mmCIF file of C-alpha atoms in Angstrom:
data_model
loop_
_atom_site.group_PDB
_atom_site.id
_atom_site.type_symbol
_atom_site.label_atom_id
_atom_site.label_comp_id
_atom_site.label_asym_id
_atom_site.label_seq_id
_atom_site.Cartn_x
_atom_site.Cartn_y
_atom_site.Cartn_z
ATOM 1 C CA MET A 1 -129.523 32.331 71.058
ATOM 2 C CA SER A 2 -126.108 33.464 69.328
ATOM 3 C CA ALA A 3 -123.013 33.384 70.951
ATOM 4 C CA ASP A 4 -122.508 37.409 70.380
ATOM 5 C CA GLY A 5 -125.612 37.821 72.804
ATOM 6 C CA CYS A 6 -123.110 38.398 75.578
ATOM 7 C CA GLN A 7 -120.795 41.237 75.567
ATOM 8 C CA VAL A 8 -118.247 42.769 77.819
ATOM 9 C CA GLN A 9 -116.110 45.720 77.805
ATOM 10 C CA VAL A 10 -113.745 46.805 80.239
ATOM 11 C CA GLN A 11 -112.141 50.441 79.085
ATOM 12 C CA GLU A 12 -110.296 53.429 80.428
ATOM 13 C CA ALA A 13 -112.596 55.910 78.067
ATOM 14 C CA ALA A 14 -115.722 57.714 79.569
ATOM 15 C CA PHE A 15 -118.918 56.803 77.875
ATOM 16 C CA ASN A 16 -122.224 57.951 77.052
ATOM 17 C CA PRO A 17 -125.119 55.563 78.437
ATOM 18 C CA ASP A 18 -127.805 57.128 75.985
ATOM 19 C CA GLN A 19 -125.451 55.589 73.028
ATOM 20 C CA LEU A 20 -125.513 52.222 74.278
ATOM 21 C CA GLN A 21 -129.081 50.844 74.240
ATOM 22 C CA CYS A 22 -129.329 50.978 70.572
ATOM 23 C CA LEU A 23 -126.684 47.891 70.409
ATOM 24 C CA LEU A 24 -129.170 45.723 72.121
ATOM 25 C CA PRO A 25 -131.057 43.830 69.745
ATOM 26 C CA ALA A 26 -134.811 44.705 69.402
ATOM 27 C CA GLY A 27 -136.723 42.458 71.431
ATOM 28 C CA GLY A 28 -139.864 42.357 73.941
ATOM 29 C CA ALA A 29 -138.244 43.824 77.088
ATOM 30 C CA VAL A 30 -135.166 45.741 77.511
ATOM 31 C CA VAL A 31 -133.686 46.984 80.837
ATOM 32 C CA THR A 32 -130.613 48.920 81.389
ATOM 33 C CA PHE A 33 -128.613 50.049 84.378
ATOM 34 C CA THR A 34 -126.118 52.771 84.700
ATOM 35 C CA GLY A 35 -124.007 53.517 87.566
ATOM 36 C CA ASN A 36 -122.403 56.704 88.479
ATOM 37 C CA VAL A 37 -119.325 58.210 90.694
ATOM 38 C CA ARG A 38 -121.444 59.635 93.739
ATOM 39 C CA ASP A 39 -119.778 62.906 94.627
ATOM 40 C CA VAL A 40 -119.784 62.088 98.552
ATOM 41 C CA SER A 41 -119.370 58.976 100.687
ATOM 42 C CA ALA A 42 -119.159 58.030 104.261
ATOM 43 C CA ALA A 43 -115.561 59.071 104.581
ATOM 44 C CA GLY A 44 -116.078 62.514 102.892
ATOM 45 C CA ALA A 45 -116.299 64.380 99.818
ATOM 46 C CA VAL A 46 -115.101 62.215 96.696
ATOM 47 C CA HIS A 47 -113.626 64.287 93.820
ATOM 48 C CA ALA A 48 -113.134 60.961 91.663
ATOM 49 C CA LEU A 49 -112.217 57.438 92.022
ATOM 50 C CA GLN A 50 -108.857 55.355 90.941
ATOM 51 C CA LEU A 51 -110.642 51.638 89.605
ATOM 52 C CA GLU A 52 -107.993 49.028 89.939
ATOM 53 C CA HIS A 53 -108.750 45.474 88.150
ATOM 54 C CA TYR A 54 -107.189 42.255 87.599
ATOM 55 C CA PRO A 55 -106.572 42.417 83.721
ATOM 56 C CA GLY A 56 -108.001 39.102 82.274
ATOM 57 C CA MET A 57 -109.624 37.624 85.362
ATOM 58 C CA THR A 58 -112.121 40.798 84.928
ATOM 59 C CA GLU A 59 -113.003 40.080 81.471
ATOM 60 C CA ARG A 60 -113.361 36.214 81.957
ATOM 61 C CA SER A 61 -115.554 37.156 85.059
ATOM 62 C CA LEU A 62 -117.853 39.556 83.416
ATOM 63 C CA GLN A 63 -118.387 37.006 80.557
ATOM 64 C CA ALA A 64 -119.113 34.023 83.093
ATOM 65 C CA ILE A 65 -121.701 36.552 84.805
ATOM 66 C CA ALA A 66 -123.239 37.619 81.358
ATOM 67 C CA ALA A 67 -123.303 33.875 80.588
ATOM 68 C CA GLU A 68 -125.044 32.832 83.496
ATOM 69 C CA ALA A 69 -127.782 35.314 83.371
ATOM 70 C CA THR A 70 -128.234 34.349 79.718
ATOM 71 C CA ALA A 71 -128.839 31.049 80.394
ATOM 72 C CA ARG A 72 -130.937 31.569 83.471
ATOM 73 C CA TRP A 73 -133.150 34.224 82.201
ATOM 74 C CA SER A 74 -133.192 32.999 78.376
ATOM 75 C CA LEU A 75 -131.901 36.534 77.451
ATOM 76 C CA ARG A 76 -131.375 37.498 73.933
ATOM 77 C CA ALA A 77 -128.344 39.645 74.993
ATOM 78 C CA ALA A 78 -126.547 40.604 77.816
ATOM 79 C CA HIS A 79 -124.033 43.641 77.898
ATOM 80 C CA ILE A 80 -121.764 44.644 80.493
ATOM 81 C CA LEU A 81 -119.221 47.827 80.270
ATOM 82 C CA HIS A 82 -117.238 48.877 83.015
ATOM 83 C CA ARG A 83 -114.732 51.412 83.271
ATOM 84 C CA VAL A 84 -111.066 51.325 84.876
ATOM 85 C CA GLY A 85 -108.388 53.833 85.757
ATOM 86 C CA ARG A 86 -109.686 57.291 87.000
ATOM 87 C CA ILE A 87 -113.381 58.305 86.921
ATOM 88 C CA GLU A 88 -114.815 61.785 87.968
ATOM 89 C CA ALA A 89 -117.407 62.128 90.279
ATOM 90 C CA GLY A 90 -120.552 62.313 88.167
ATOM 91 C CA GLU A 91 -119.192 60.021 85.275
ATOM 92 C CA ALA A 92 -120.685 56.857 84.567
ATOM 93 C CA ILE A 93 -118.612 53.832 85.808
ATOM 94 C CA VAL A 94 -121.017 50.983 84.767
ATOM 95 C CA TRP A 95 -123.313 50.106 82.340
ATOM 96 C CA VAL A 96 -125.421 46.953 81.980
ATOM 97 C CA GLY A 97 -128.148 46.311 79.220
ATOM 98 C CA VAL A 98 -130.303 43.107 78.662
ATOM 99 C CA CYS A 99 -132.549 42.057 76.377
ATOM 100 C CA ALA A 100 -135.678 39.381 76.987
ATOM 101 C CA ASP A 101 -139.109 38.141 75.879
ATOM 102 C CA HIS A 102 -140.756 39.813 78.837
ATOM 103 C CA ARG A 103 -139.899 42.499 81.615
ATOM 104 C CA GLY A 104 -139.762 39.773 84.644
ATOM 105 C CA GLU A 105 -136.824 38.071 82.919
ATOM 106 C CA ALA A 106 -134.938 41.536 81.834
ATOM 107 C CA PHE A 107 -135.570 43.186 85.510
ATOM 108 C CA ALA A 108 -134.122 40.082 87.302
ATOM 109 C CA ALA A 109 -131.481 39.251 85.083
ATOM 110 C CA CYS A 110 -130.202 43.155 85.022
ATOM 111 C CA GLU A 111 -130.254 43.284 88.923
ATOM 112 C CA PHE A 112 -128.507 39.927 88.957
ATOM 113 C CA ILE A 113 -125.708 40.849 86.618
ATOM 114 C CA MET A 114 -125.075 43.844 88.857
ATOM 115 C CA ASP A 115 -125.377 41.663 92.185
ATOM 116 C CA ALA A 116 -123.082 39.266 90.997
ATOM 117 C CA LEU A 117 -120.495 41.797 89.508
ATOM 118 C CA LYS A 118 -120.517 43.469 92.774
ATOM 119 C CA THR A 119 -119.224 40.348 94.696
ATOM 120 C CA ARG A 120 -117.226 38.547 92.095
ATOM 121 C CA ALA A 121 -115.833 40.797 89.410
ATOM 122 C CA PRO A 122 -112.113 41.745 90.601
ATOM 123 C CA PHE A 123 -112.382 45.606 90.814
ATOM 124 C CA TRP A 124 -111.022 47.719 93.682
ATOM 125 C CA LYS A 125 -111.977 51.513 94.146
ATOM 126 C CA LYS A 126 -110.026 54.174 95.775
ATOM 127 C CA GLU A 127 -111.718 57.204 96.647
ATOM 128 C CA HIS A 128 -109.756 60.575 96.218
ATOM 129 C CA GLY A 129 -111.062 63.182 98.248
ATOM 130 C CA ALA A 130 -109.835 66.904 98.767
ATOM 131 C CA GLN A 131 -106.490 65.824 100.401
ATOM 132 C CA ASP A 132 -106.326 62.122 100.610
ATOM 133 C CA ALA A 133 -107.231 58.690 99.013
ATOM 134 C CA ARG A 134 -108.800 55.501 100.562
ATOM 135 C CA TRP A 135 -109.587 52.201 99.579
ATOM 136 C CA VAL A 136 -113.407 51.644 99.360
ATOM 137 C CA GLU A 137 -114.378 49.091 101.960
ATOM 138 C CA ALA A 138 -116.504 46.121 100.455
ATOM 139 C CA ARG A 139 -120.475 46.285 102.081
ATOM 140 C CA ASP A 140 -122.317 43.098 103.725
ATOM 141 C CA SER A 141 -125.228 44.474 102.163
ATOM 142 C CA ASP A 142 -123.557 43.872 98.598
ATOM 143 C CA ILE A 143 -122.879 40.367 100.113
ATOM 144 C CA SER A 144 -126.802 39.613 100.944
ATOM 145 C CA ARG A 145 -127.787 40.815 98.064
ATOM 146 C CA ALA A 146 -125.805 38.665 96.017
ATOM 147 C CA GLU A 147 -126.685 35.554 98.379
ATOM 148 C CA ARG A 148 -130.587 36.039 97.303
ATOM 149 C CA TRP A 149 -129.693 34.907 93.810
ATOM 150 C CA GLN A 150 -127.730 31.752 95.758
ATOM 151 C CA LEU A 151 -124.847 33.059 93.983
ATOM 152 C CA THR A 152 -121.075 31.416 95.219
ATOM 153 C CA ARG A 153 -118.370 33.025 94.384
ATOM 154 C CA THR A 154 -116.365 30.129 92.825
ATOM 155 C CA GLY A 155 -119.889 29.351 90.900
ATOM 156 C CA ASP A 156 -118.454 30.988 87.669
ATOM 157 C CA THR A 157 -118.838 27.937 85.658
ATOM 158 C CA GLY A 158 -118.404 29.581 82.241
ATOM 159 C CA LEU A 159 -120.673 27.149 80.853
ATOM 160 C CA GLY A 160 -123.446 29.068 79.352
ATOM 161 C CA PRO A 161 -124.307 29.964 75.885
ATOM 162 C CA CYS A 162 -121.310 32.443 75.657
ATOM 163 C CA GLY A 163 -118.849 30.477 77.540
ATOM 164 C CA MET U 1 -91.451 25.492 86.553
ATOM 165 C CA MET U 2 -92.756 28.403 88.971
ATOM 166 C CA LEU U 3 -95.570 29.823 90.182
ATOM 167 C CA LYS U 4 -96.438 33.443 89.738
ATOM 168 C CA VAL U 5 -98.243 34.671 92.730
ATOM 169 C CA ARG U 6 -100.294 38.419 92.402
ATOM 170 C CA PHE U 7 -101.197 40.873 94.528
ATOM 171 C CA PHE U 8 -104.077 43.915 94.031
ATOM 172 C CA ALA U 9 -105.168 47.102 95.628
ATOM 173 C CA ARG U 10 -104.787 47.656 99.448
ATOM 174 C CA LEU U 11 -102.876 44.419 100.036
ATOM 175 C CA ARG U 12 -100.278 44.971 96.927
ATOM 176 C CA GLU U 13 -99.685 48.499 98.867
ATOM 177 C CA GLN U 14 -99.360 46.898 102.188
ATOM 178 C CA LEU U 15 -96.690 44.138 100.829
ATOM 179 C CA ALA U 16 -94.936 46.959 98.338
ATOM 180 C CA CYS U 17 -95.208 43.711 95.891
ATOM 181 C CA GLU U 18 -97.172 43.430 92.752
ATOM 182 C CA VAL U 19 -95.980 39.965 91.552
ATOM 183 C CA LEU U 20 -93.681 37.378 92.619
ATOM 184 C CA GLU U 21 -92.386 34.108 91.052
ATOM 185 C CA LEU U 22 -91.383 31.284 93.264
ATOM 186 C CA PRO U 23 -90.225 27.867 92.515
ATOM 187 C CA CYS U 24 -92.973 25.182 92.751
ATOM 188 C CA GLU U 25 -91.877 23.380 95.571
ATOM 189 C CA PRO U 26 -93.247 19.969 96.664
ATOM 190 C CA GLY U 27 -95.152 21.587 99.833
ATOM 191 C CA LEU U 28 -96.687 24.486 97.940
ATOM 192 C CA ASN U 29 -99.249 21.955 96.649
ATOM 193 C CA THR U 30 -102.551 24.296 97.656
ATOM 194 C CA VAL U 31 -103.748 27.916 97.968
ATOM 195 C CA ALA U 32 -103.403 27.609 101.739
ATOM 196 C CA ALA U 33 -100.096 25.902 101.733
ATOM 197 C CA LEU U 34 -98.879 28.953 99.556
ATOM 198 C CA ARG U 35 -100.466 31.367 101.795
ATOM 199 C CA SER U 36 -98.647 30.334 104.886
ATOM 200 C CA ALA U 37 -95.308 30.117 102.891
ATOM 201 C CA LEU U 38 -95.909 33.901 101.944
ATOM 202 C CA ALA U 39 -96.881 34.801 105.693
ATOM 203 C CA ALA U 40 -93.533 33.507 106.742
ATOM 204 C CA ARG U 41 -91.479 36.275 104.880
ATOM 205 C CA GLY U 42 -91.832 38.709 107.352
ATOM 206 C CA PRO U 43 -93.878 40.524 110.077
ATOM 207 C CA GLU U 44 -95.740 42.723 107.158
ATOM 208 C CA TRP U 45 -96.571 39.323 104.951
ATOM 209 C CA GLN U 46 -98.134 37.660 108.331
ATOM 210 C CA HIS U 47 -99.982 40.440 109.163
ATOM 211 C CA ALA U 48 -101.316 41.173 105.467
ATOM 212 C CA LEU U 49 -102.118 37.615 104.815
ATOM 213 C CA GLU U 50 -103.812 37.193 108.216
ATOM 214 C CA ASP U 51 -107.179 39.031 106.979
ATOM 215 C CA GLN U 52 -109.725 36.345 106.852
ATOM 216 C CA ASN U 53 -111.931 38.619 104.119
ATOM 217 C CA LEU U 54 -109.277 38.219 101.417
ATOM 218 C CA LEU U 55 -110.282 36.209 98.283
ATOM 219 C CA MET U 56 -107.935 34.174 96.110
ATOM 220 C CA ALA U 57 -107.835 33.263 92.636
ATOM 221 C CA VAL U 58 -106.154 30.315 90.587
ATOM 222 C CA ASN U 59 -105.451 31.001 87.103
ATOM 223 C CA GLN U 60 -107.957 33.799 87.089
ATOM 224 C CA SER U 61 -111.121 31.983 88.747
ATOM 225 C CA LEU U 62 -112.045 32.570 92.350
ATOM 226 C CA ALA U 63 -110.422 29.423 94.255
ATOM 227 C CA GLU U 64 -110.842 28.053 98.203
ATOM 228 C CA PRO U 65 -107.951 27.638 100.564
ATOM 229 C CA ALA U 66 -108.061 23.962 99.625
ATOM 230 C CA THR U 67 -107.647 24.334 95.798
ATOM 231 C CA PRO U 68 -104.725 22.379 94.565
ATOM 232 C CA LEU U 69 -101.693 24.329 92.803
ATOM 233 C CA SER U 70 -99.467 22.926 90.036
ATOM 234 C CA ALA U 71 -96.286 24.175 88.434
ATOM 235 C CA GLY U 72 -96.877 27.281 85.817
ATOM 236 C CA ASP U 73 -100.320 28.246 87.838
ATOM 237 C CA GLU U 74 -101.143 31.919 88.261
ATOM 238 C CA VAL U 75 -102.307 32.908 92.041
ATOM 239 C CA ALA U 76 -103.859 35.785 93.180
ATOM 240 C CA PHE U 77 -104.584 37.324 96.746
ATOM 241 C CA PHE U 78 -106.993 40.325 96.986
ATOM 242 C CA PRO U 79 -109.483 42.013 99.238
ATOM 243 C CA PRO U 80 -112.977 41.600 98.747
ATOM 244 C CA VAL U 81 -114.021 43.237 95.167
ATOM 245 C CA THR U 82 -115.737 47.042 95.309
ATOM 246 C CA GLY U 83 -116.556 47.303 91.492
ATOM 247 C CA GLY U 84 -119.839 48.501 89.992
#
């Protein structure tokens, strides 16, 4: 397992998910996830999101999550890309790609990374509708999904192979 | 030496404060002690900081109320995260 198997990137620029998978190493199983900005929420129409984050801690947190996944499922690679700043409805906001020897590890690791990111990485969404803007509330369902992996919020050891 | 305290998202807006530098006094030896001292700055601070869902970080790692503080630490308070 090489130390560059974990790659995290936080950027304002839009990205094309189709161009990211080819950056993963070849391997038995590749699973990717793309999250896009929905154009509607419980509070109404959404034109765009404004993503605030905690520079420095964000990258550390994502690196720790990728390292934890890599150690837990013996991944060949774990890549995480997350946008910040203004993101229009329909645009991609997050991309995760993992490579493992077998599909079971790859599926589990990709889902784990997203569940951990949703509860541990310091990002905050503000929805911009037609006339107003509102902070997005954290969802209990995200906490319970993360708890399935027995994640603890202070459990980012950073001691994995990429730490 | 000082403590650097940062606030994010809704909490930053409620407090109209992004960052504070505080002298690291002897009583400010845990995150909980710092939170109490900040809440005493005024009604807005008390109201905003009594939210039990707030998360805390020390030197950019998530922390607990009992996490100890020392001079030069960077402490952050913020609402539950909503990325992804």
